[in-house]
Short mmCIF file of C-alpha atoms and ligand atoms in Angstrom, two decimals:
data_model
loop_
_atom_site.label_atom_id
_atom_site.label_comp_id
_atom_site.label_asym_id
_atom_site.label_seq_id
_atom_site.Cartn_x
_atom_site.Cartn_y
_atom_site.Cartn_z
CA MET A 155 -18.07 10.88 7.56
CA TYR A 156 -20.13 9.26 4.85
CA VAL A 157 -22.51 6.56 6.06
CA ASP A 158 -25.56 5.12 4.30
CA GLY A 159 -25.51 7.82 1.64
CA ARG A 160 -25.42 10.73 4.12
CA TRP A 161 -22.77 13.01 5.64
CA VAL A 162 -22.67 12.49 9.41
CA GLU A 163 -20.66 13.57 12.45
CA ALA A 164 -19.36 11.04 14.96
CA GLN A 165 -22.25 10.14 17.30
CA SER A 166 -20.17 11.46 20.21
CA GLY A 167 -19.71 14.78 18.37
CA LYS A 168 -15.94 14.42 18.85
CA THR A 169 -13.33 15.46 16.29
CA TYR A 170 -9.54 15.34 16.18
CA ALA A 171 -6.91 17.53 14.56
CA LEU A 172 -4.75 16.67 11.57
CA PRO A 173 -1.40 18.49 11.52
CA ASN A 174 0.65 19.34 8.48
CA PRO A 175 3.79 17.26 9.19
CA ALA A 176 6.02 19.97 7.68
CA THR A 177 4.65 22.97 9.58
CA GLU A 178 2.67 21.40 12.45
CA ALA A 179 -0.20 23.78 11.56
CA ILE A 180 -3.66 22.16 11.73
CA VAL A 181 -4.88 21.28 8.24
CA ALA A 182 -8.33 20.00 9.18
CA GLU A 183 -10.45 18.36 11.85
CA ALA A 184 -11.96 14.93 11.23
CA PRO A 185 -14.76 13.12 13.06
CA ASP A 186 -13.41 10.88 15.82
CA ALA A 187 -15.75 7.90 15.56
CA SER A 188 -16.39 5.04 17.96
CA ARG A 189 -17.55 1.44 17.57
CA GLU A 190 -21.22 2.60 17.39
CA ASP A 191 -20.48 4.69 14.30
CA MET A 192 -18.66 1.75 12.74
CA ARG A 193 -21.58 -0.58 13.47
CA ALA A 194 -23.97 1.81 11.70
CA ALA A 195 -21.73 1.87 8.62
CA ILE A 196 -21.38 -1.91 8.58
CA ALA A 197 -25.16 -2.31 8.86
CA ALA A 198 -25.63 0.10 5.93
CA ALA A 199 -23.14 -1.81 3.77
CA ARG A 200 -24.75 -5.13 4.71
CA LYS A 201 -28.24 -3.88 3.82
CA ALA A 202 -27.01 -2.41 0.55
CA PHE A 203 -25.42 -5.72 -0.37
CA ASP A 204 -28.28 -8.01 0.68
CA GLU A 205 -31.29 -5.92 -0.34
CA GLY A 206 -30.24 -2.94 -2.45
CA PRO A 207 -30.27 -2.48 -6.23
CA TRP A 208 -26.43 -2.69 -6.36
CA ARG A 209 -26.66 -6.51 -6.50
CA LYS A 210 -28.33 -6.19 -9.88
CA SER A 211 -25.76 -3.75 -11.24
CA THR A 212 -24.08 -4.84 -14.46
CA PRO A 213 -20.35 -4.73 -15.22
CA GLY A 214 -21.21 -1.88 -17.59
CA ASP A 215 -22.85 0.13 -14.75
CA ARG A 216 -19.83 -0.42 -12.54
CA ARG A 217 -17.45 0.57 -15.31
CA GLN A 218 -19.30 3.89 -15.63
CA VAL A 219 -18.90 4.54 -11.89
CA LEU A 220 -15.15 3.92 -12.04
CA LEU A 221 -14.68 6.10 -15.12
CA LYS A 222 -16.59 8.89 -13.45
CA ILE A 223 -14.41 8.70 -10.33
CA ALA A 224 -11.30 8.83 -12.53
CA ASP A 225 -12.64 11.84 -14.47
CA GLU A 226 -13.57 13.69 -11.28
CA LEU A 227 -10.17 13.04 -9.74
CA GLU A 228 -8.59 14.36 -12.91
CA ARG A 229 -10.78 17.48 -12.74
CA ARG A 230 -9.95 18.02 -9.04
CA LYS A 231 -6.30 17.10 -9.39
CA GLU A 232 -4.90 20.32 -7.90
CA GLU A 233 -7.18 19.94 -4.86
CA VAL A 234 -5.96 16.34 -4.43
CA ARG A 235 -2.37 17.55 -4.77
CA SER A 236 -2.85 20.22 -2.08
CA LEU A 237 -4.36 17.68 0.32
CA LEU A 238 -1.54 15.21 -0.24
CA VAL A 239 1.14 17.84 0.19
CA ALA A 240 -0.37 19.42 3.30
CA ALA A 241 -1.65 16.37 5.15
CA ALA A 242 0.58 13.50 3.95
CA GLY A 243 3.82 15.40 3.33
CA ALA A 244 3.86 14.17 -0.26
CA GLU A 245 6.89 15.59 -2.10
CA TYR A 246 6.36 16.50 -5.78
CA VAL A 247 8.77 13.72 -6.84
CA THR A 248 6.20 11.23 -5.51
CA HIS A 249 3.18 12.69 -7.32
CA LEU A 250 3.30 10.31 -10.26
CA ILE A 251 2.53 7.45 -7.87
CA GLN A 252 0.45 9.58 -5.49
CA ILE A 253 -1.91 11.05 -8.11
CA ASP A 254 -1.45 10.09 -11.77
CA ARG A 255 -1.12 6.33 -11.38
CA PRO A 256 -4.25 5.96 -9.19
CA ILE A 257 -6.30 7.73 -11.87
CA GLU A 258 -4.89 5.36 -14.50
CA LEU A 259 -5.57 2.41 -12.20
CA LEU A 260 -9.24 3.39 -11.88
CA ARG A 261 -9.53 3.38 -15.67
CA LEU A 262 -7.83 -0.01 -15.75
CA TYR A 263 -10.35 -1.42 -13.26
CA ALA A 264 -13.17 0.13 -15.30
CA ASP A 265 -11.86 -1.81 -18.28
CA LEU A 266 -11.47 -4.99 -16.20
CA ALA A 267 -15.10 -4.74 -15.05
CA LEU A 268 -15.98 -5.55 -18.66
CA ARG A 269 -13.14 -7.98 -19.39
CA PHE A 270 -13.37 -10.06 -16.21
CA GLU A 271 -14.98 -13.46 -16.81
CA PHE A 272 -17.76 -13.43 -14.23
CA GLU A 273 -19.08 -16.71 -15.72
CA THR A 274 -16.87 -19.45 -17.21
CA MET A 275 -18.36 -22.56 -18.83
CA LEU A 276 -16.59 -25.69 -17.63
CA PRO A 277 -15.97 -28.80 -19.79
CA VAL A 278 -18.98 -31.11 -20.15
CA VAL A 279 -18.63 -34.28 -18.06
CA PRO A 280 -20.58 -37.57 -18.33
CA VAL A 281 -23.04 -38.02 -15.44
CA PRO A 282 -24.50 -41.52 -14.82
CA THR A 283 -28.24 -41.39 -14.05
CA ALA A 284 -31.10 -43.92 -13.89
CA MET A 285 -31.82 -42.94 -17.52
CA GLY A 286 -28.24 -43.67 -18.56
CA ILE A 287 -25.29 -41.36 -19.12
CA VAL A 288 -26.26 -37.71 -19.63
CA ALA A 289 -24.23 -34.58 -20.27
CA GLY A 290 -23.18 -32.76 -17.08
CA ASN A 291 -22.91 -29.03 -17.69
CA SER A 292 -21.49 -26.55 -15.27
CA MET A 293 -20.07 -23.12 -14.97
CA ALA A 294 -17.88 -21.25 -12.51
CA VAL A 295 -19.59 -18.07 -11.33
CA HIS A 296 -17.59 -15.26 -9.73
CA GLN A 297 -19.84 -13.61 -7.17
CA PRO A 298 -18.85 -10.53 -5.18
CA VAL A 299 -17.43 -11.42 -1.75
CA GLY A 300 -20.01 -9.19 -0.04
CA VAL A 301 -19.32 -6.51 2.57
CA CYS A 302 -15.66 -5.47 2.49
CA GLY A 303 -13.88 -3.78 5.38
CA LEU A 304 -11.11 -1.75 3.76
CA ILE A 305 -8.25 -0.40 5.88
CA PRO A 306 -5.77 1.55 3.72
CA THR A 307 -2.72 3.42 4.97
CA TRP A 308 -1.39 6.96 4.86
CA ASN A 309 1.89 6.96 2.89
CA PHE A 310 0.42 6.78 -0.63
CA PRO A 311 -3.20 7.19 0.47
CA LEU A 312 -4.92 7.61 -2.89
CA PHE A 313 -2.93 4.82 -4.51
CA VAL A 314 -3.60 2.39 -1.67
CA SER A 315 -7.31 3.24 -1.48
CA VAL A 316 -7.78 2.93 -5.25
CA GLN A 317 -6.18 -0.53 -5.23
CA LYS A 318 -9.06 -1.56 -2.94
CA LEU A 319 -11.88 0.65 -4.25
CA GLY A 320 -11.31 -0.19 -7.93
CA PRO A 321 -11.71 -3.98 -7.79
CA ALA A 322 -14.28 -3.84 -4.97
CA ILE A 323 -16.59 -1.71 -7.13
CA ALA A 324 -15.76 -3.48 -10.41
CA THR A 325 -16.88 -6.81 -8.93
CA GLY A 326 -20.03 -5.48 -7.22
CA ASN A 327 -19.19 -5.44 -3.49
CA THR A 328 -20.28 -2.97 -0.83
CA MET A 329 -17.69 -1.46 1.49
CA VAL A 330 -16.72 0.41 4.60
CA PHE A 331 -13.45 2.32 4.42
CA LYS A 332 -11.58 2.86 7.68
CA PRO A 333 -8.74 5.24 6.72
CA SER A 334 -5.53 5.66 8.70
CA PRO A 335 -6.05 8.17 11.53
CA TYR A 336 -3.16 10.14 10.00
CA MET A 337 -4.77 10.63 6.59
CA PRO A 338 -8.57 10.29 6.34
CA LEU A 339 -8.98 13.25 3.94
CA ILE A 340 -8.46 11.35 0.69
CA ASP A 341 -11.17 8.78 1.47
CA LEU A 342 -13.54 11.60 2.44
CA LEU A 343 -12.79 13.32 -0.86
CA LEU A 344 -13.50 10.03 -2.65
CA ALA A 345 -16.84 9.94 -0.78
CA GLU A 346 -17.68 13.39 -2.18
CA ILE A 347 -16.91 12.10 -5.66
CA LEU A 348 -18.86 8.87 -5.17
CA GLU A 349 -21.85 10.87 -3.91
CA GLY A 350 -22.02 12.34 -7.41
CA CYS A 351 -21.93 8.90 -9.05
CA ASP A 352 -25.54 7.94 -8.17
CA LEU A 353 -24.47 4.86 -6.27
CA PRO A 354 -27.22 3.23 -4.20
CA ARG A 355 -26.93 4.31 -0.55
CA GLY A 356 -24.75 2.14 1.65
CA VAL A 357 -22.48 0.87 -1.14
CA TYR A 358 -19.59 3.14 -0.08
CA ASN A 359 -19.12 4.26 3.53
CA VAL A 360 -16.23 6.01 5.30
CA VAL A 361 -15.73 6.07 9.07
CA THR A 362 -12.84 8.16 10.41
CA GLY A 363 -11.26 8.24 13.85
CA GLN A 364 -8.18 7.73 15.95
CA SER A 365 -9.05 4.56 17.81
CA ALA A 366 -7.77 1.11 16.84
CA GLU A 367 -11.22 -0.11 17.98
CA LEU A 368 -12.71 1.02 14.66
CA GLY A 369 -10.62 -1.38 12.63
CA ALA A 370 -11.13 -4.06 15.27
CA GLU A 371 -14.91 -3.68 14.97
CA LEU A 372 -14.69 -4.21 11.21
CA VAL A 373 -12.53 -7.29 11.66
CA GLU A 374 -14.69 -8.81 14.39
CA SER A 375 -18.12 -8.09 12.92
CA PRO A 376 -19.97 -11.17 11.63
CA MET A 377 -21.65 -8.85 9.09
CA VAL A 378 -18.36 -8.21 7.26
CA ASP A 379 -17.23 -10.82 4.73
CA LYS A 380 -13.74 -9.64 3.87
CA ILE A 381 -10.95 -7.44 5.20
CA SER A 382 -8.31 -5.84 3.04
CA PHE A 383 -5.63 -4.22 5.19
CA THR A 384 -2.51 -2.28 4.27
CA GLY A 385 -0.19 -1.61 7.20
CA SER A 386 2.40 -3.14 9.47
CA VAL A 387 3.11 -6.81 10.08
CA ALA A 388 2.24 -6.45 13.78
CA THR A 389 -1.27 -5.15 13.04
CA GLY A 390 -1.66 -7.64 10.19
CA LYS A 391 -1.07 -10.51 12.61
CA ARG A 392 -3.66 -9.14 15.04
CA ILE A 393 -6.15 -8.85 12.18
CA MET A 394 -5.50 -12.40 10.98
CA GLU A 395 -6.02 -13.75 14.47
CA ALA A 396 -9.26 -11.82 15.07
CA ALA A 397 -10.61 -12.60 11.59
CA SER A 398 -10.21 -16.32 12.24
CA ARG A 399 -13.15 -16.20 14.65
CA THR A 400 -15.54 -15.54 11.76
CA LEU A 401 -13.32 -17.14 9.10
CA LYS A 402 -13.33 -13.88 7.18
CA ARG A 403 -11.49 -13.61 3.90
CA ILE A 404 -8.38 -11.55 4.54
CA HIS A 405 -6.02 -9.74 2.28
CA LEU A 406 -2.91 -8.31 3.92
CA GLU A 407 -0.48 -5.86 2.29
CA LEU A 408 2.24 -5.46 4.89
CA GLY A 409 5.75 -4.13 5.37
CA GLY A 410 9.06 -4.90 3.74
CA LYS A 411 12.84 -4.86 4.12
CA SER A 412 13.68 -5.08 0.46
CA ALA A 413 17.16 -5.37 -1.02
CA THR A 414 18.87 -3.79 -4.01
CA LEU A 415 21.51 -6.13 -5.46
CA ILE A 416 24.22 -4.11 -7.18
CA LEU A 417 25.96 -6.70 -9.36
CA ASP A 418 29.70 -6.54 -10.04
CA ASP A 419 29.20 -5.15 -13.57
CA ALA A 420 26.88 -2.31 -12.53
CA ASN A 421 27.83 1.28 -13.28
CA LEU A 422 28.17 2.92 -9.85
CA ASP A 423 27.42 6.37 -11.24
CA GLU A 424 24.06 5.09 -12.41
CA ALA A 425 23.50 3.05 -9.23
CA VAL A 426 24.00 5.88 -6.81
CA GLY A 427 20.59 7.61 -7.16
CA ALA A 428 18.63 4.37 -6.78
CA SER A 429 20.82 3.25 -3.88
CA SER A 430 20.33 6.52 -2.03
CA SER A 431 16.57 6.64 -2.63
CA PRO A 432 15.54 5.12 0.76
CA ALA A 433 17.20 8.17 2.32
CA PHE A 434 14.97 10.59 0.45
CA PHE A 435 12.07 9.07 -1.54
CA HIS A 436 8.99 10.04 0.50
CA ALA A 437 11.30 10.09 3.52
CA GLY A 438 11.70 6.31 3.22
CA GLN A 439 8.00 5.83 3.94
CA GLY A 440 7.28 3.24 1.26
CA CYS A 441 6.63 -0.44 1.79
CA ALA A 442 8.68 -1.65 -1.19
CA ILE A 443 11.57 0.83 -1.00
CA CYS A 444 14.87 -1.09 -1.09
CA THR A 445 16.43 -0.13 2.24
CA ARG A 446 19.19 -2.78 2.16
CA ILE A 447 21.75 -2.06 -0.53
CA LEU A 448 23.98 -5.05 -1.29
CA VAL A 449 27.23 -4.11 -2.99
CA PRO A 450 30.36 -6.13 -3.93
CA GLU A 451 32.86 -5.83 -1.08
CA ASN A 452 35.49 -4.13 -3.27
CA LYS A 453 33.03 -1.38 -4.31
CA HIS A 454 31.58 -0.73 -0.86
CA ASP A 455 33.68 2.33 0.08
CA ASP A 456 33.43 3.84 -3.39
CA LEU A 457 29.62 3.56 -3.36
CA LEU A 458 29.33 5.12 0.09
CA GLU A 459 31.47 8.07 -0.97
CA ARG A 460 29.27 8.63 -4.01
CA MET A 461 26.06 8.28 -1.99
CA ALA A 462 27.19 10.90 0.52
CA ALA A 463 28.18 13.27 -2.29
CA PHE A 464 24.87 12.69 -4.12
CA ILE A 465 22.82 13.36 -0.98
CA GLN A 466 24.75 16.52 -0.14
CA MET A 467 24.42 17.83 -3.66
CA ALA A 468 20.97 16.72 -4.79
CA VAL A 469 18.69 16.18 -1.79
CA LYS A 470 16.94 19.38 -0.78
CA ILE A 471 15.12 19.03 2.57
CA GLY A 472 12.05 21.08 3.45
CA ASP A 473 8.31 21.66 3.14
CA PRO A 474 6.90 19.54 0.27
CA ALA A 475 4.81 22.56 -0.75
CA ASP A 476 8.04 23.64 -2.49
CA PRO A 477 8.19 21.56 -5.70
CA SER A 478 12.01 21.43 -5.62
CA VAL A 479 12.07 19.68 -2.23
CA MET A 480 13.08 16.02 -2.42
CA LEU A 481 12.92 15.08 1.26
CA GLY A 482 9.92 16.13 3.31
CA PRO A 483 9.03 15.28 6.90
CA VAL A 484 7.94 11.93 8.28
CA ILE A 485 4.26 11.72 9.08
CA ARG A 486 4.22 12.27 12.89
CA GLU A 487 6.47 12.99 15.83
CA GLU A 488 5.88 9.49 17.30
CA ARG A 489 7.19 7.96 14.06
CA ARG A 490 10.23 10.28 14.07
CA LEU A 491 11.11 9.16 17.60
CA LYS A 492 10.86 5.51 16.55
CA ILE A 493 13.14 6.11 13.54
CA GLU A 494 15.67 7.84 15.79
CA GLU A 495 15.73 4.74 18.00
CA TYR A 496 16.65 2.70 14.93
CA VAL A 497 19.45 5.12 14.02
CA GLU A 498 20.75 4.80 17.58
CA SER A 499 20.64 0.99 17.33
CA GLY A 500 22.69 1.16 14.10
CA ARG A 501 25.36 3.18 15.87
CA ARG A 502 25.29 0.92 18.94
CA GLU A 503 25.55 -2.29 16.92
CA GLY A 504 28.61 -1.08 15.05
CA ALA A 505 27.36 0.10 11.65
CA GLN A 506 29.33 2.94 10.10
CA LEU A 507 27.31 6.18 9.97
CA ILE A 508 28.29 7.83 6.69
CA ILE A 509 25.93 10.79 6.58
CA GLY A 510 22.95 12.16 8.53
CA GLY A 511 21.65 10.53 11.69
CA GLY A 512 20.13 13.67 13.21
CA ARG A 513 17.52 16.38 12.65
CA PRO A 514 18.18 19.20 10.15
CA LYS A 515 19.44 22.18 12.18
CA ASP A 516 17.65 24.88 10.19
CA LEU A 517 14.10 23.46 10.38
CA GLY A 518 12.56 24.32 13.74
CA LYS A 519 9.06 23.04 12.99
CA GLY A 520 7.96 19.79 11.38
CA TYR A 521 8.95 16.15 11.79
CA PHE A 522 12.10 16.27 9.70
CA LEU A 523 15.07 13.94 9.74
CA GLU A 524 18.34 14.11 7.88
CA PRO A 525 18.87 11.65 5.03
CA THR A 526 20.89 8.92 6.69
CA VAL A 527 23.21 6.25 5.30
CA PHE A 528 24.94 3.45 7.20
CA GLY A 529 27.82 1.43 5.74
CA GLN A 530 29.41 -1.88 6.83
CA VAL A 531 25.97 -3.12 7.87
CA ARG A 532 25.63 -6.83 8.70
CA ASN A 533 22.36 -8.58 7.97
CA ASP A 534 21.90 -9.54 11.63
CA MET A 535 21.83 -5.91 12.77
CA THR A 536 18.48 -4.45 13.79
CA ILE A 537 18.62 -1.81 11.03
CA ALA A 538 18.96 -4.61 8.44
CA ARG A 539 16.23 -6.81 9.91
CA GLU A 540 13.44 -4.42 10.86
CA GLU A 541 11.43 -2.00 8.75
CA ILE A 542 12.44 1.55 9.75
CA PHE A 543 9.97 3.49 7.55
CA GLY A 544 12.17 6.57 7.61
CA PRO A 545 14.96 8.12 5.49
CA VAL A 546 17.61 5.56 6.39
CA ALA A 547 19.60 3.40 3.94
CA SER A 548 21.84 0.48 4.97
CA VAL A 549 24.71 -0.67 2.74
CA LEU A 550 25.87 -4.29 3.13
CA PRO A 551 29.04 -5.64 1.49
CA TYR A 552 28.95 -9.11 -0.14
CA ARG A 553 31.63 -11.42 -1.56
CA SER A 554 29.81 -13.51 -4.19
CA GLU A 555 26.56 -13.52 -6.15
CA ASP A 556 25.32 -16.51 -4.13
CA GLU A 557 26.01 -14.67 -0.92
CA ALA A 558 24.12 -11.61 -2.19
CA ILE A 559 21.07 -13.75 -3.01
CA ARG A 560 21.28 -15.45 0.38
CA ILE A 561 21.44 -12.09 2.22
CA ALA A 562 18.53 -10.71 0.18
CA ASN A 563 16.43 -13.76 1.13
CA GLU A 564 17.52 -13.81 4.77
CA SER A 565 14.58 -11.73 5.95
CA SER A 566 11.21 -12.41 7.49
CA TYR A 567 9.83 -10.00 4.86
CA GLY A 568 9.37 -10.70 1.15
CA LEU A 569 7.91 -7.64 -0.55
CA GLY A 570 10.18 -5.98 -3.12
CA GLY A 571 13.64 -6.06 -4.58
CA ALA A 572 15.89 -4.55 -7.21
CA ILE A 573 18.84 -5.63 -9.33
CA LEU A 574 21.27 -3.22 -10.97
CA THR A 575 23.43 -4.63 -13.77
CA LYS A 576 24.29 -4.33 -17.46
CA ASP A 577 23.20 -7.94 -18.01
CA THR A 578 19.39 -8.15 -17.99
CA LEU A 579 19.22 -11.89 -18.73
CA ARG A 580 21.50 -12.67 -15.80
CA ALA A 581 19.34 -10.41 -13.61
CA ILE A 582 16.14 -12.23 -14.64
CA GLU A 583 17.70 -15.54 -13.52
CA ILE A 584 18.72 -13.98 -10.20
CA ALA A 585 15.25 -12.42 -9.76
CA LYS A 586 13.71 -15.90 -9.94
CA GLN A 587 15.78 -16.88 -6.91
CA ILE A 588 14.61 -13.91 -4.84
CA ARG A 589 11.68 -14.71 -2.54
CA THR A 590 9.74 -11.46 -2.86
CA GLY A 591 6.51 -10.32 -4.54
CA THR A 592 8.26 -7.99 -6.99
CA VAL A 593 11.78 -7.51 -8.34
CA GLY A 594 12.67 -4.54 -10.57
CA ILE A 595 15.69 -4.69 -12.84
CA ASN A 596 17.50 -1.38 -13.41
CA GLY A 597 14.61 0.65 -12.00
CA ALA A 598 11.78 -1.04 -13.91
CA PHE A 599 8.52 -1.44 -12.03
CA ASN A 600 5.06 -2.34 -13.29
CA LEU A 601 2.44 -0.68 -11.11
CA PHE A 602 -0.30 -2.55 -12.97
CA GLY A 603 1.14 -6.00 -12.28
CA PRO A 604 0.33 -8.18 -9.26
CA PHE A 605 1.61 -6.62 -6.06
CA GLY A 606 1.96 -8.24 -2.65
CA GLY A 607 4.22 -10.11 -0.34
CA PHE A 608 5.90 -13.46 0.18
CA LYS A 609 6.50 -14.53 3.80
CA GLN A 610 5.46 -11.97 6.43
CA SER A 611 4.96 -9.19 3.88
CA GLY A 612 1.39 -10.29 3.36
CA ILE A 613 -1.26 -12.56 1.96
CA GLY A 614 -2.89 -12.06 -1.43
CA ARG A 615 -2.17 -9.81 -4.39
CA GLU A 616 -3.47 -6.41 -5.44
CA GLY A 617 -3.35 -5.07 -8.97
CA GLY A 618 -5.12 -5.82 -12.25
CA MET A 619 -6.84 -9.20 -12.66
CA TRP A 620 -5.21 -10.48 -9.48
CA GLY A 621 -6.93 -7.71 -7.54
CA MET A 622 -10.26 -8.59 -9.15
CA HIS A 623 -10.01 -12.20 -7.97
CA GLU A 624 -9.43 -11.02 -4.38
CA TYR A 625 -12.92 -9.49 -4.37
CA THR A 626 -14.87 -12.49 -5.66
CA GLU A 627 -16.04 -15.85 -4.35
CA VAL A 628 -16.21 -18.67 -6.88
CA GLN A 629 -19.30 -20.82 -7.15
CA THR A 630 -19.91 -23.88 -9.34
CA VAL A 631 -23.40 -24.11 -10.82
CA ALA A 632 -24.10 -27.54 -12.38
CA TRP A 633 -27.02 -28.95 -14.38
CA THR A 634 -27.73 -31.80 -16.72
CA SER A 635 -29.36 -31.74 -20.10
P1 NAD B 33 -0.21 0.19 11.14
O1 NAD B 33 -0.02 -1.25 11.31
O2 NAD B 33 0.19 1.12 12.23
O3 NAD B 33 -1.75 0.36 10.78
C1 NAD B 33 -2.53 1.20 11.45
C2 NAD B 33 -3.97 0.99 11.00
O4 NAD B 33 -4.44 -0.23 11.54
C3 NAD B 33 -4.80 2.09 11.55
O5 NAD B 33 -5.81 2.41 10.63
C4 NAD B 33 -5.36 1.46 12.81
O6 NAD B 33 -6.54 2.09 13.23
C5 NAD B 33 -5.58 0.05 12.34
N1 NAD B 33 -5.59 -0.94 13.43
C6 NAD B 33 -4.82 -0.95 14.54
N2 NAD B 33 -5.11 -2.04 15.29
C7 NAD B 33 -6.08 -2.73 14.62
C8 NAD B 33 -6.78 -3.94 14.87
N3 NAD B 33 -6.53 -4.66 15.96
N4 NAD B 33 -7.67 -4.35 13.97
C9 NAD B 33 -7.91 -3.65 12.84
N5 NAD B 33 -7.28 -2.49 12.56
C10 NAD B 33 -6.37 -2.03 13.44
O7 NAD B 33 0.52 0.64 9.81
P2 NAD B 33 0.64 2.09 9.19
O8 NAD B 33 1.57 2.93 9.95
O9 NAD B 33 -0.71 2.64 8.86
O10 NAD B 33 1.30 1.76 7.79
C11 NAD B 33 2.68 1.59 7.64
C12 NAD B 33 2.93 0.16 7.23
O11 NAD B 33 2.20 -0.11 6.05
C13 NAD B 33 4.37 -0.15 6.90
O12 NAD B 33 4.72 -1.36 7.51
C14 NAD B 33 4.35 -0.30 5.39
O13 NAD B 33 5.36 -1.13 4.90
C15 NAD B 33 2.99 -0.85 5.15
N6 NAD B 33 2.56 -0.64 3.78
C16 NAD B 33 2.37 -1.73 2.99
C17 NAD B 33 1.97 -1.56 1.68
C18 NAD B 33 1.77 -2.75 0.78
O14 NAD B 33 1.10 -2.60 -0.23
N7 NAD B 33 2.31 -3.91 1.09
C19 NAD B 33 1.73 -0.28 1.17
C20 NAD B 33 1.94 0.81 1.99
C21 NAD B 33 2.35 0.62 3.31
#
């Protein structure tokens, strides 16, 4: 682990094994830390923030750090790719988001370090004094929040970590990363890169381990000013509750149950790939993947037929080390078992299983599942309400546009959404009625825009300027002249 500018083992000396989800072979061992290790990292980050030279760093210094990380990632791209394939089961079709976009994002944050208005002059106001009316000057100052506890997740590990690292560095914070127990290797690789960036010690720390206590220590510690967490709603709620005791700033990027609205004028041939994507894109392990597909009632059977044919023809299942594989394994056996429970609930509650539903017969090792599609799904079924995080798509028939919008919004989640149609202007009007953080029309998606959730999908926004604001506290400094 990387703590206070040094590489350390867990104080207990313990490690744990990280399996390749496709082969079950051990990829690496990582230190299995405890609360003591976490406390040491928090203390280092606190000291670096309160007393170290980092506080005096300029936006230009921080820009250089971010550009250097981006350049190093670019140089070590094949190493990053191997790690993601072997330890996160990242299929090649996901690599644009897994690898290329995070590098671009780092360069964007480097640019924002210079463009962000750290000081904004406010309008002059009249201030009555004993000497008469004088000019009241003031400015809004954006200070760094302080020590940030950053808890990313494993599905797009570099992307998720960069969305925290980029703005945290650009705005001058110090940080402790607590990676997912499933995928700590990317944050350790980032530590190697940051070690070469001449950062003052304690600015960037990584503590790895299996126990939920590590994250809990970060959330409970009075020395931590902010938590940014990406993960499930259940853990997000626990974090919000625990953070209230110290009134920590919290940023939560949580799950989703997003809907694709196929409008009546959409071309079904074009819609079929996007509709089937939850059943294969990174094995459905994406927070904003549209897992509820809403289709006009009279096109329901036709769409299902096409989806089954598409999956049989185009979706190759196997080890993501093979670039032609579209559907790799899910991350762990425990997650596979949970997904299978959802598939069972779909069957039990009367959804129509169109394809899949089991494990591929020819793959003895690895946590694989067949791409699975349910038809005739009602929005009150468990598979339509809960996030499955596996290769399972649910198709729901609707009778009118209003009903489609109502079904899309009838969810405790509010993360993503999609509209497929020939009429973009109509889609924009519909998008404005959807209560989710993003809506993509005909596959469009801006990874540099604000990203986050309405309702129980989270609090706060990552991405671009919005991400920068999450890592600052605003202060008003006033004076008279
Ligand atoms: P999870 O909720 O299982 O998170 C596990 C992480 O939380 C681990 O690091 C664990 O150690 C830590 N943790 C557990 N209890 C804790 C506590 N009490 N205090 C602090 N930390 C604690 O989620 P996951 O499986 O890692 O991630 C999958 C979820 O992430 C899905 O719901 C997915 O939708 C969501 N996700 C959201 C986004 C987004 O940007 N909105 C992006 C990717 C994934």
